[in-house]
Amino acid sequence: MTPTDSLFWPYLRPILEAQPGVTYVQLSDANGMDRLLEDSRSEDVYPGIFVMRPKWNGRTVDNALLLTDFQVIAYFFCPAKPDDRASQDAAYQQAEALASGVIQQLQEHRYTYQNYLDFDSIRMEPVLYHTGVDAAYGYELKFKLGLEANMIYA
């Protein structure tokens, strides 16, 4: 068992897939956005959420609870016409709403100790992504997410 494949992705993926209108959710192979670029050639990836394979560190709480603190970077991309400001603004609004929906769900889980979200670590930044053929508009979301890891390390 590994924290990324046994804890992080099984926990986060259903939350991402449950966001309204999302047609694509993918975890990177730690080589940038190659998988997104490859998938965009053969499938509809917008609106989509692309998550970078996270860095993580361990943490002990009260000498009993073992946490993995994942440094999460996720991209929320929506399509828009490159020469249409209204279309671009709508794409940014949709992407920000999707990212905010994920934060709301994580925050709800935090209150029931399903995760240990560090709310102060949340950072969002608007981004533009060109795949060579099309352009996508959206947000980069960064945050620290703690998940209990006793089942792996204790």
N, C-alpha and C. Protein backbone atom coordinates (compact mmCIF):
# COMPACT_ATOMS: atom_id res chain seq x y z
N MET A 1 0.84 -1.18 0.00
CA MET A 1 0.00 0.00 0.00
C MET A 1 0.89 1.25 0.00
N THR A 2 0.45 2.23 -0.74
CA THR A 2 1.16 3.51 -0.76
C THR A 2 0.17 4.63 -0.44
N PRO A 3 0.64 5.69 0.20
CA PRO A 3 -0.27 6.79 0.53
C PRO A 3 -0.96 7.40 -0.69
N THR A 4 -0.24 7.58 -1.78
CA THR A 4 -0.85 8.23 -2.94
C THR A 4 -1.92 7.35 -3.57
N ASP A 5 -1.59 6.09 -3.80
CA ASP A 5 -2.53 5.20 -4.50
C ASP A 5 -3.55 4.52 -3.58
N SER A 6 -3.26 4.42 -2.29
CA SER A 6 -4.19 3.75 -1.38
C SER A 6 -5.04 4.71 -0.55
N LEU A 7 -4.56 5.93 -0.36
CA LEU A 7 -5.30 6.92 0.44
C LEU A 7 -5.76 8.11 -0.40
N PHE A 8 -4.80 8.81 -0.95
CA PHE A 8 -5.08 10.10 -1.60
C PHE A 8 -6.04 9.97 -2.78
N TRP A 9 -5.70 9.19 -3.77
CA TRP A 9 -6.51 9.16 -4.98
C TRP A 9 -7.87 8.49 -4.74
N PRO A 10 -7.97 7.39 -4.00
CA PRO A 10 -9.30 6.84 -3.72
C PRO A 10 -10.19 7.80 -2.91
N TYR A 11 -9.59 8.64 -2.10
CA TYR A 11 -10.38 9.62 -1.34
C TYR A 11 -10.80 10.79 -2.23
N LEU A 12 -9.85 11.38 -2.97
CA LEU A 12 -10.13 12.61 -3.70
C LEU A 12 -10.91 12.40 -5.00
N ARG A 13 -10.64 11.33 -5.70
CA ARG A 13 -11.26 11.14 -7.02
C ARG A 13 -12.79 11.20 -7.00
N PRO A 14 -13.47 10.49 -6.10
CA PRO A 14 -14.95 10.57 -6.10
C PRO A 14 -15.46 11.99 -5.83
N ILE A 15 -14.75 12.75 -5.03
CA ILE A 15 -15.15 14.14 -4.75
C ILE A 15 -15.06 14.95 -6.04
N LEU A 16 -13.99 14.77 -6.79
CA LEU A 16 -13.80 15.50 -8.05
C LEU A 16 -14.84 15.08 -9.08
N GLU A 17 -15.07 13.77 -9.19
CA GLU A 17 -16.03 13.26 -10.18
C GLU A 17 -17.46 13.69 -9.88
N ALA A 18 -17.74 14.01 -8.63
CA ALA A 18 -19.10 14.40 -8.24
C ALA A 18 -19.41 15.87 -8.55
N GLN A 19 -18.42 16.63 -8.99
CA GLN A 19 -18.68 18.03 -9.29
C GLN A 19 -19.56 18.15 -10.53
N PRO A 20 -20.57 18.99 -10.49
CA PRO A 20 -21.54 19.07 -11.59
C PRO A 20 -20.90 19.47 -12.91
N GLY A 21 -21.20 18.69 -13.94
CA GLY A 21 -20.74 19.00 -15.29
C GLY A 21 -19.36 18.51 -15.66
N VAL A 22 -18.60 17.99 -14.70
CA VAL A 22 -17.24 17.53 -14.98
C VAL A 22 -17.29 16.26 -15.82
N THR A 23 -16.53 16.25 -16.91
CA THR A 23 -16.51 15.08 -17.80
C THR A 23 -15.19 14.33 -17.75
N TYR A 24 -14.19 14.88 -17.05
CA TYR A 24 -12.85 14.29 -17.08
C TYR A 24 -12.16 14.56 -15.75
N VAL A 25 -11.59 13.51 -15.15
CA VAL A 25 -10.78 13.61 -13.94
C VAL A 25 -9.59 12.69 -14.14
N GLN A 26 -8.38 13.22 -13.90
CA GLN A 26 -7.18 12.42 -14.14
C GLN A 26 -6.09 12.82 -13.16
N LEU A 27 -5.28 11.82 -12.76
CA LEU A 27 -4.09 12.03 -11.95
C LEU A 27 -2.89 11.97 -12.86
N SER A 28 -1.95 12.88 -12.67
CA SER A 28 -0.78 12.92 -13.55
C SER A 28 0.14 11.74 -13.27
N ASP A 29 1.09 11.55 -14.17
CA ASP A 29 2.12 10.54 -13.99
C ASP A 29 3.40 11.18 -13.45
N ALA A 30 3.30 12.35 -12.87
CA ALA A 30 4.42 13.13 -12.32
C ALA A 30 5.32 13.67 -13.41
N ASN A 31 4.83 13.71 -14.63
CA ASN A 31 5.61 14.26 -15.74
C ASN A 31 4.82 15.41 -16.37
N GLY A 32 4.45 16.38 -15.56
CA GLY A 32 3.70 17.52 -16.06
C GLY A 32 2.29 17.13 -16.46
N MET A 33 1.84 17.70 -17.56
CA MET A 33 0.46 17.50 -18.00
C MET A 33 0.39 16.60 -19.24
N ASP A 34 1.36 15.70 -19.36
CA ASP A 34 1.39 14.82 -20.53
C ASP A 34 0.10 14.02 -20.71
N ARG A 35 -0.43 13.48 -19.62
CA ARG A 35 -1.65 12.67 -19.74
C ARG A 35 -2.84 13.50 -20.23
N LEU A 36 -2.94 14.73 -19.75
CA LEU A 36 -4.02 15.61 -20.21
C LEU A 36 -3.88 15.88 -21.70
N LEU A 37 -2.68 16.18 -22.13
CA LEU A 37 -2.44 16.45 -23.54
C LEU A 37 -2.76 15.22 -24.40
N GLU A 38 -2.31 14.06 -23.96
CA GLU A 38 -2.59 12.81 -24.69
C GLU A 38 -4.09 12.54 -24.76
N ASP A 39 -4.76 12.67 -23.62
CA ASP A 39 -6.19 12.36 -23.57
C ASP A 39 -7.02 13.35 -24.38
N SER A 40 -6.55 14.61 -24.47
CA SER A 40 -7.33 15.62 -25.19
C SER A 40 -7.38 15.33 -26.69
N ARG A 41 -6.51 14.48 -27.18
CA ARG A 41 -6.53 14.13 -28.60
C ARG A 41 -7.65 13.17 -28.95
N SER A 42 -8.08 12.37 -27.97
CA SER A 42 -9.06 11.33 -28.29
C SER A 42 -10.35 11.39 -27.47
N GLU A 43 -10.41 12.25 -26.47
CA GLU A 43 -11.63 12.34 -25.67
C GLU A 43 -11.90 13.78 -25.24
N ASP A 44 -13.13 14.01 -24.83
CA ASP A 44 -13.53 15.32 -24.36
C ASP A 44 -13.02 15.49 -22.93
N VAL A 45 -12.17 16.45 -22.72
CA VAL A 45 -11.57 16.64 -21.39
C VAL A 45 -12.05 17.91 -20.68
N TYR A 46 -13.05 18.59 -21.26
CA TYR A 46 -13.54 19.85 -20.67
C TYR A 46 -15.03 19.78 -20.43
N PRO A 47 -15.52 20.26 -19.32
CA PRO A 47 -14.78 20.70 -18.16
C PRO A 47 -14.08 19.52 -17.50
N GLY A 48 -12.86 19.78 -17.09
CA GLY A 48 -12.07 18.70 -16.51
C GLY A 48 -11.22 19.16 -15.35
N ILE A 49 -10.81 18.16 -14.56
CA ILE A 49 -9.96 18.40 -13.40
C ILE A 49 -8.73 17.51 -13.55
N PHE A 50 -7.58 18.13 -13.54
CA PHE A 50 -6.32 17.40 -13.68
C PHE A 50 -5.50 17.63 -12.42
N VAL A 51 -5.10 16.54 -11.76
CA VAL A 51 -4.40 16.61 -10.48
C VAL A 51 -2.97 16.13 -10.66
N MET A 52 -2.04 16.93 -10.19
CA MET A 52 -0.64 16.52 -10.22
C MET A 52 -0.41 15.49 -9.12
N ARG A 53 0.39 14.46 -9.42
CA ARG A 53 0.73 13.47 -8.39
C ARG A 53 1.40 14.23 -7.24
N PRO A 54 0.85 14.08 -6.02
CA PRO A 54 1.26 14.99 -4.94
C PRO A 54 2.57 14.61 -4.25
N LYS A 55 3.24 15.64 -3.77
CA LYS A 55 4.30 15.45 -2.78
C LYS A 55 3.59 15.25 -1.45
N TRP A 56 4.24 14.58 -0.52
CA TRP A 56 3.62 14.44 0.79
C TRP A 56 4.69 14.27 1.86
N ASN A 57 4.29 14.53 3.09
CA ASN A 57 5.16 14.28 4.23
C ASN A 57 4.32 13.67 5.34
N GLY A 58 4.98 12.98 6.24
CA GLY A 58 4.30 12.36 7.36
C GLY A 58 4.25 13.29 8.56
N ARG A 59 3.26 13.03 9.41
CA ARG A 59 3.11 13.83 10.62
C ARG A 59 2.43 12.96 11.69
N THR A 60 2.90 13.05 12.92
CA THR A 60 2.30 12.33 14.04
C THR A 60 1.54 13.32 14.91
N VAL A 61 0.32 12.94 15.29
CA VAL A 61 -0.51 13.77 16.15
C VAL A 61 -0.74 12.99 17.45
N ASP A 62 -0.33 13.59 18.56
CA ASP A 62 -0.51 13.00 19.89
C ASP A 62 0.05 11.58 20.00
N ASN A 63 1.14 11.31 19.33
CA ASN A 63 1.84 10.02 19.37
C ASN A 63 0.98 8.83 18.97
N ALA A 64 -0.15 9.06 18.32
CA ALA A 64 -1.01 7.94 17.94
C ALA A 64 -1.54 8.05 16.52
N LEU A 65 -1.93 9.23 16.11
CA LEU A 65 -2.51 9.42 14.78
C LEU A 65 -1.41 9.75 13.79
N LEU A 66 -1.28 8.90 12.78
CA LEU A 66 -0.30 9.13 11.72
C LEU A 66 -1.01 9.74 10.52
N LEU A 67 -0.53 10.90 10.08
CA LEU A 67 -1.13 11.58 8.93
C LEU A 67 -0.14 11.66 7.79
N THR A 68 -0.66 11.63 6.58
CA THR A 68 0.12 12.02 5.42
C THR A 68 -0.45 13.37 4.99
N ASP A 69 0.42 14.35 4.92
CA ASP A 69 0.02 15.69 4.49
C ASP A 69 0.40 15.83 3.02
N PHE A 70 -0.60 15.77 2.16
CA PHE A 70 -0.39 15.86 0.72
C PHE A 70 -0.38 17.32 0.29
N GLN A 71 0.59 17.68 -0.54
CA GLN A 71 0.66 19.00 -1.16
C GLN A 71 -0.06 18.89 -2.50
N VAL A 72 -1.30 19.29 -2.55
CA VAL A 72 -2.16 19.06 -3.71
C VAL A 72 -2.08 20.24 -4.67
N ILE A 73 -1.95 19.92 -5.97
CA ILE A 73 -2.06 20.90 -7.03
C ILE A 73 -3.05 20.33 -8.04
N ALA A 74 -4.16 21.02 -8.24
CA ALA A 74 -5.20 20.57 -9.17
C ALA A 74 -5.55 21.70 -10.12
N TYR A 75 -5.83 21.32 -11.36
CA TYR A 75 -6.21 22.29 -12.38
C TYR A 75 -7.64 22.03 -12.81
N PHE A 76 -8.43 23.09 -12.83
CA PHE A 76 -9.82 23.04 -13.24
C PHE A 76 -9.92 23.80 -14.56
N PHE A 77 -10.15 23.07 -15.65
CA PHE A 77 -10.15 23.68 -16.97
C PHE A 77 -11.52 23.61 -17.61
N CYS A 78 -11.90 24.70 -18.26
CA CYS A 78 -13.16 24.78 -18.99
C CYS A 78 -12.87 25.38 -20.36
N PRO A 79 -13.65 24.98 -21.38
CA PRO A 79 -13.39 25.50 -22.73
C PRO A 79 -13.98 26.89 -22.92
N ALA A 80 -13.37 27.63 -23.83
CA ALA A 80 -13.87 28.96 -24.20
C ALA A 80 -13.30 29.31 -25.56
N LYS A 81 -13.94 30.25 -26.19
CA LYS A 81 -13.44 30.74 -27.47
C LYS A 81 -12.31 31.73 -27.22
N PRO A 82 -11.15 31.52 -27.83
CA PRO A 82 -10.00 32.40 -27.55
C PRO A 82 -10.24 33.87 -27.85
N ASP A 83 -11.12 34.19 -28.76
CA ASP A 83 -11.34 35.59 -29.14
C ASP A 83 -12.65 36.16 -28.60
N ASP A 84 -13.19 35.54 -27.57
CA ASP A 84 -14.48 35.95 -27.02
C ASP A 84 -14.35 36.16 -25.51
N ARG A 85 -14.28 37.42 -25.10
CA ARG A 85 -14.08 37.73 -23.68
C ARG A 85 -15.19 37.18 -22.79
N ALA A 86 -16.41 37.27 -23.24
CA ALA A 86 -17.53 36.76 -22.43
C ALA A 86 -17.41 35.25 -22.23
N SER A 87 -17.02 34.55 -23.27
CA SER A 87 -16.82 33.11 -23.19
C SER A 87 -15.67 32.77 -22.23
N GLN A 88 -14.61 33.53 -22.30
CA GLN A 88 -13.46 33.31 -21.41
C GLN A 88 -13.86 33.57 -19.95
N ASP A 89 -14.57 34.67 -19.72
CA ASP A 89 -15.00 34.99 -18.36
C ASP A 89 -15.92 33.91 -17.80
N ALA A 90 -16.81 33.39 -18.65
CA ALA A 90 -17.71 32.31 -18.21
C ALA A 90 -16.91 31.06 -17.87
N ALA A 91 -15.87 30.76 -18.63
CA ALA A 91 -15.03 29.58 -18.35
C ALA A 91 -14.31 29.74 -17.01
N TYR A 92 -13.76 30.93 -16.78
CA TYR A 92 -13.10 31.18 -15.49
C TYR A 92 -14.09 31.06 -14.33
N GLN A 93 -15.29 31.59 -14.50
CA GLN A 93 -16.30 31.50 -13.45
C GLN A 93 -16.69 30.05 -13.18
N GLN A 94 -16.86 29.27 -14.24
CA GLN A 94 -17.22 27.87 -14.07
C GLN A 94 -16.10 27.11 -13.37
N ALA A 95 -14.85 27.34 -13.78
CA ALA A 95 -13.72 26.65 -13.16
C ALA A 95 -13.57 27.02 -11.69
N GLU A 96 -13.76 28.30 -11.38
CA GLU A 96 -13.66 28.72 -9.98
C GLU A 96 -14.79 28.12 -9.15
N ALA A 97 -15.98 28.01 -9.73
CA ALA A 97 -17.11 27.38 -9.02
C ALA A 97 -16.83 25.90 -8.76
N LEU A 98 -16.25 25.21 -9.74
CA LEU A 98 -15.91 23.80 -9.55
C LEU A 98 -14.88 23.64 -8.43
N ALA A 99 -13.84 24.46 -8.45
CA ALA A 99 -12.81 24.39 -7.42
C ALA A 99 -13.40 24.72 -6.05
N SER A 100 -14.28 25.70 -6.00
CA SER A 100 -14.93 26.06 -4.73
C SER A 100 -15.81 24.92 -4.22
N GLY A 101 -16.46 24.21 -5.14
CA GLY A 101 -17.26 23.05 -4.75
C GLY A 101 -16.42 21.96 -4.11
N VAL A 102 -15.23 21.75 -4.64
CA VAL A 102 -14.32 20.76 -4.05
C VAL A 102 -13.91 21.20 -2.65
N ILE A 103 -13.56 22.47 -2.51
CA ILE A 103 -13.17 22.98 -1.20
C ILE A 103 -14.31 22.83 -0.20
N GLN A 104 -15.54 23.14 -0.62
CA GLN A 104 -16.69 22.99 0.28
C GLN A 104 -16.84 21.53 0.73
N GLN A 105 -16.71 20.59 -0.20
CA GLN A 105 -16.84 19.17 0.16
C GLN A 105 -15.73 18.74 1.11
N LEU A 106 -14.50 19.17 0.84
CA LEU A 106 -13.39 18.83 1.73
C LEU A 106 -13.60 19.44 3.11
N GLN A 107 -14.11 20.65 3.15
CA GLN A 107 -14.35 21.31 4.43
C GLN A 107 -15.44 20.56 5.22
N GLU A 108 -16.48 20.10 4.54
CA GLU A 108 -17.51 19.30 5.22
C GLU A 108 -16.92 18.02 5.80
N HIS A 109 -16.05 17.38 5.03
CA HIS A 109 -15.39 16.15 5.51
C HIS A 109 -14.45 16.45 6.68
N ARG A 110 -13.86 17.61 6.67
CA ARG A 110 -12.96 18.00 7.76
C ARG A 110 -13.70 18.03 9.09
N TYR A 111 -14.93 18.51 9.06
CA TYR A 111 -15.70 18.60 10.30
C TYR A 111 -16.06 17.23 10.86
N THR A 112 -16.03 16.19 10.04
CA THR A 112 -16.32 14.83 10.52
C THR A 112 -15.04 13.98 10.57
N TYR A 113 -13.89 14.61 10.53
CA TYR A 113 -12.58 13.98 10.65
C TYR A 113 -12.30 12.94 9.56
N GLN A 114 -12.89 13.15 8.38
CA GLN A 114 -12.55 12.29 7.25
C GLN A 114 -11.25 12.77 6.59
N ASN A 115 -10.90 14.03 6.84
CA ASN A 115 -9.63 14.57 6.36
C ASN A 115 -9.18 15.66 7.34
N TYR A 116 -7.97 16.12 7.11
CA TYR A 116 -7.40 17.20 7.91
C TYR A 116 -6.94 18.30 6.96
N LEU A 117 -7.92 18.96 6.34
CA LEU A 117 -7.66 20.03 5.40
C LEU A 117 -7.07 21.24 6.13
N ASP A 118 -5.97 21.75 5.61
CA ASP A 118 -5.38 22.98 6.14
C ASP A 118 -5.97 24.13 5.34
N PHE A 119 -7.04 24.73 5.85
CA PHE A 119 -7.75 25.77 5.10
C PHE A 119 -6.84 26.97 4.80
N ASP A 120 -5.92 27.26 5.71
CA ASP A 120 -5.01 28.39 5.49
C ASP A 120 -4.05 28.16 4.33
N SER A 121 -3.91 26.93 3.88
CA SER A 121 -2.98 26.63 2.78
C SER A 121 -3.62 26.79 1.40
N ILE A 122 -4.91 27.01 1.35
CA ILE A 122 -5.62 27.07 0.06
C ILE A 122 -5.19 28.30 -0.73
N ARG A 123 -4.79 28.05 -1.99
CA ARG A 123 -4.41 29.12 -2.92
C ARG A 123 -5.05 28.83 -4.27
N MET A 124 -5.67 29.85 -4.87
CA MET A 124 -6.25 29.69 -6.21
C MET A 124 -5.71 30.79 -7.10
N GLU A 125 -5.40 30.37 -8.34
CA GLU A 125 -4.85 31.31 -9.30
C GLU A 125 -5.43 31.03 -10.68
N PRO A 126 -5.91 32.06 -11.39
CA PRO A 126 -6.42 31.83 -12.74
C PRO A 126 -5.28 31.42 -13.68
N VAL A 127 -5.58 30.48 -14.59
CA VAL A 127 -4.58 29.98 -15.53
C VAL A 127 -5.19 29.84 -16.92
N LEU A 128 -4.32 29.85 -17.90
CA LEU A 128 -4.68 29.62 -19.30
C LEU A 128 -3.79 28.49 -19.78
N TYR A 129 -4.39 27.49 -20.43
CA TYR A 129 -3.64 26.32 -20.88
C TYR A 129 -3.86 26.11 -22.37
N HIS A 130 -2.78 26.14 -23.12
CA HIS A 130 -2.84 25.87 -24.56
C HIS A 130 -2.32 24.48 -24.82
N THR A 131 -3.12 23.66 -25.48
CA THR A 131 -2.69 22.31 -25.82
C THR A 131 -2.12 22.24 -27.23
N GLY A 132 -2.04 23.33 -27.88
CA GLY A 132 -1.56 23.35 -29.26
C GLY A 132 -2.71 23.46 -30.23
N VAL A 133 -3.81 22.79 -29.93
CA VAL A 133 -4.98 22.81 -30.79
C VAL A 133 -6.06 23.71 -30.22
N ASP A 134 -6.24 23.67 -28.91
CA ASP A 134 -7.29 24.47 -28.28
C ASP A 134 -6.74 25.17 -27.04
N ALA A 135 -7.54 26.03 -26.49
CA ALA A 135 -7.17 26.74 -25.27
C ALA A 135 -8.23 26.45 -24.20
N ALA A 136 -7.76 26.30 -22.99
CA ALA A 136 -8.66 26.09 -21.87
C ALA A 136 -8.37 27.14 -20.80
N TYR A 137 -9.41 27.55 -20.13
CA TYR A 137 -9.31 28.60 -19.12
C TYR A 137 -9.74 28.01 -17.80
N GLY A 138 -9.07 28.42 -16.73
CA GLY A 138 -9.47 27.85 -15.46
C GLY A 138 -8.69 28.36 -14.28
N TYR A 139 -8.59 27.48 -13.28
CA TYR A 139 -7.91 27.82 -12.03
C TYR A 139 -6.98 26.70 -11.61
N GLU A 140 -5.85 27.14 -11.04
CA GLU A 140 -4.96 26.22 -10.35
C GLU A 140 -5.30 26.33 -8.88
N LEU A 141 -5.56 25.19 -8.25
CA LEU A 141 -5.90 25.15 -6.83
C LEU A 141 -4.80 24.39 -6.10
N LYS A 142 -4.24 25.01 -5.08
CA LYS A 142 -3.22 24.38 -4.24
C LYS A 142 -3.71 24.35 -2.81
N PHE A 143 -3.45 23.23 -2.13
CA PHE A 143 -3.81 23.13 -0.72
C PHE A 143 -3.11 21.94 -0.11
N LYS A 144 -3.08 21.93 1.23
CA LYS A 144 -2.50 20.81 1.97
C LYS A 144 -3.65 19.99 2.55
N LEU A 145 -3.62 18.69 2.27
CA LEU A 145 -4.68 17.79 2.71
C LEU A 145 -4.08 16.65 3.52
N GLY A 146 -4.45 16.58 4.78
CA GLY A 146 -3.99 15.48 5.63
C GLY A 146 -4.99 14.34 5.62
N LEU A 147 -4.47 13.12 5.45
CA LEU A 147 -5.29 11.91 5.53
C LEU A 147 -4.65 10.94 6.50
N GLU A 148 -5.47 10.25 7.27
CA GLU A 148 -4.99 9.31 8.27
C GLU A 148 -4.30 8.13 7.60
N ALA A 149 -3.11 7.79 8.07
CA ALA A 149 -2.29 6.74 7.44
C ALA A 149 -1.92 5.61 8.39
N ASN A 150 -2.61 5.47 9.49
CA ASN A 150 -2.30 4.40 10.44
C ASN A 150 -2.40 3.02 9.80
N MET A 151 -3.35 2.83 8.88
CA MET A 151 -3.52 1.52 8.27
C MET A 151 -2.32 1.12 7.41
N ILE A 152 -1.51 2.07 7.02
CA ILE A 152 -0.31 1.78 6.23
C ILE A 152 0.92 1.66 7.11
N TYR A 153 1.07 2.56 8.05
CA TYR A 153 2.33 2.66 8.78
C TYR A 153 2.30 2.20 10.25
N ALA A 154 1.14 1.83 10.78
CA ALA A 154 1.10 1.41 12.19
C ALA A 154 0.77 -0.06 12.31
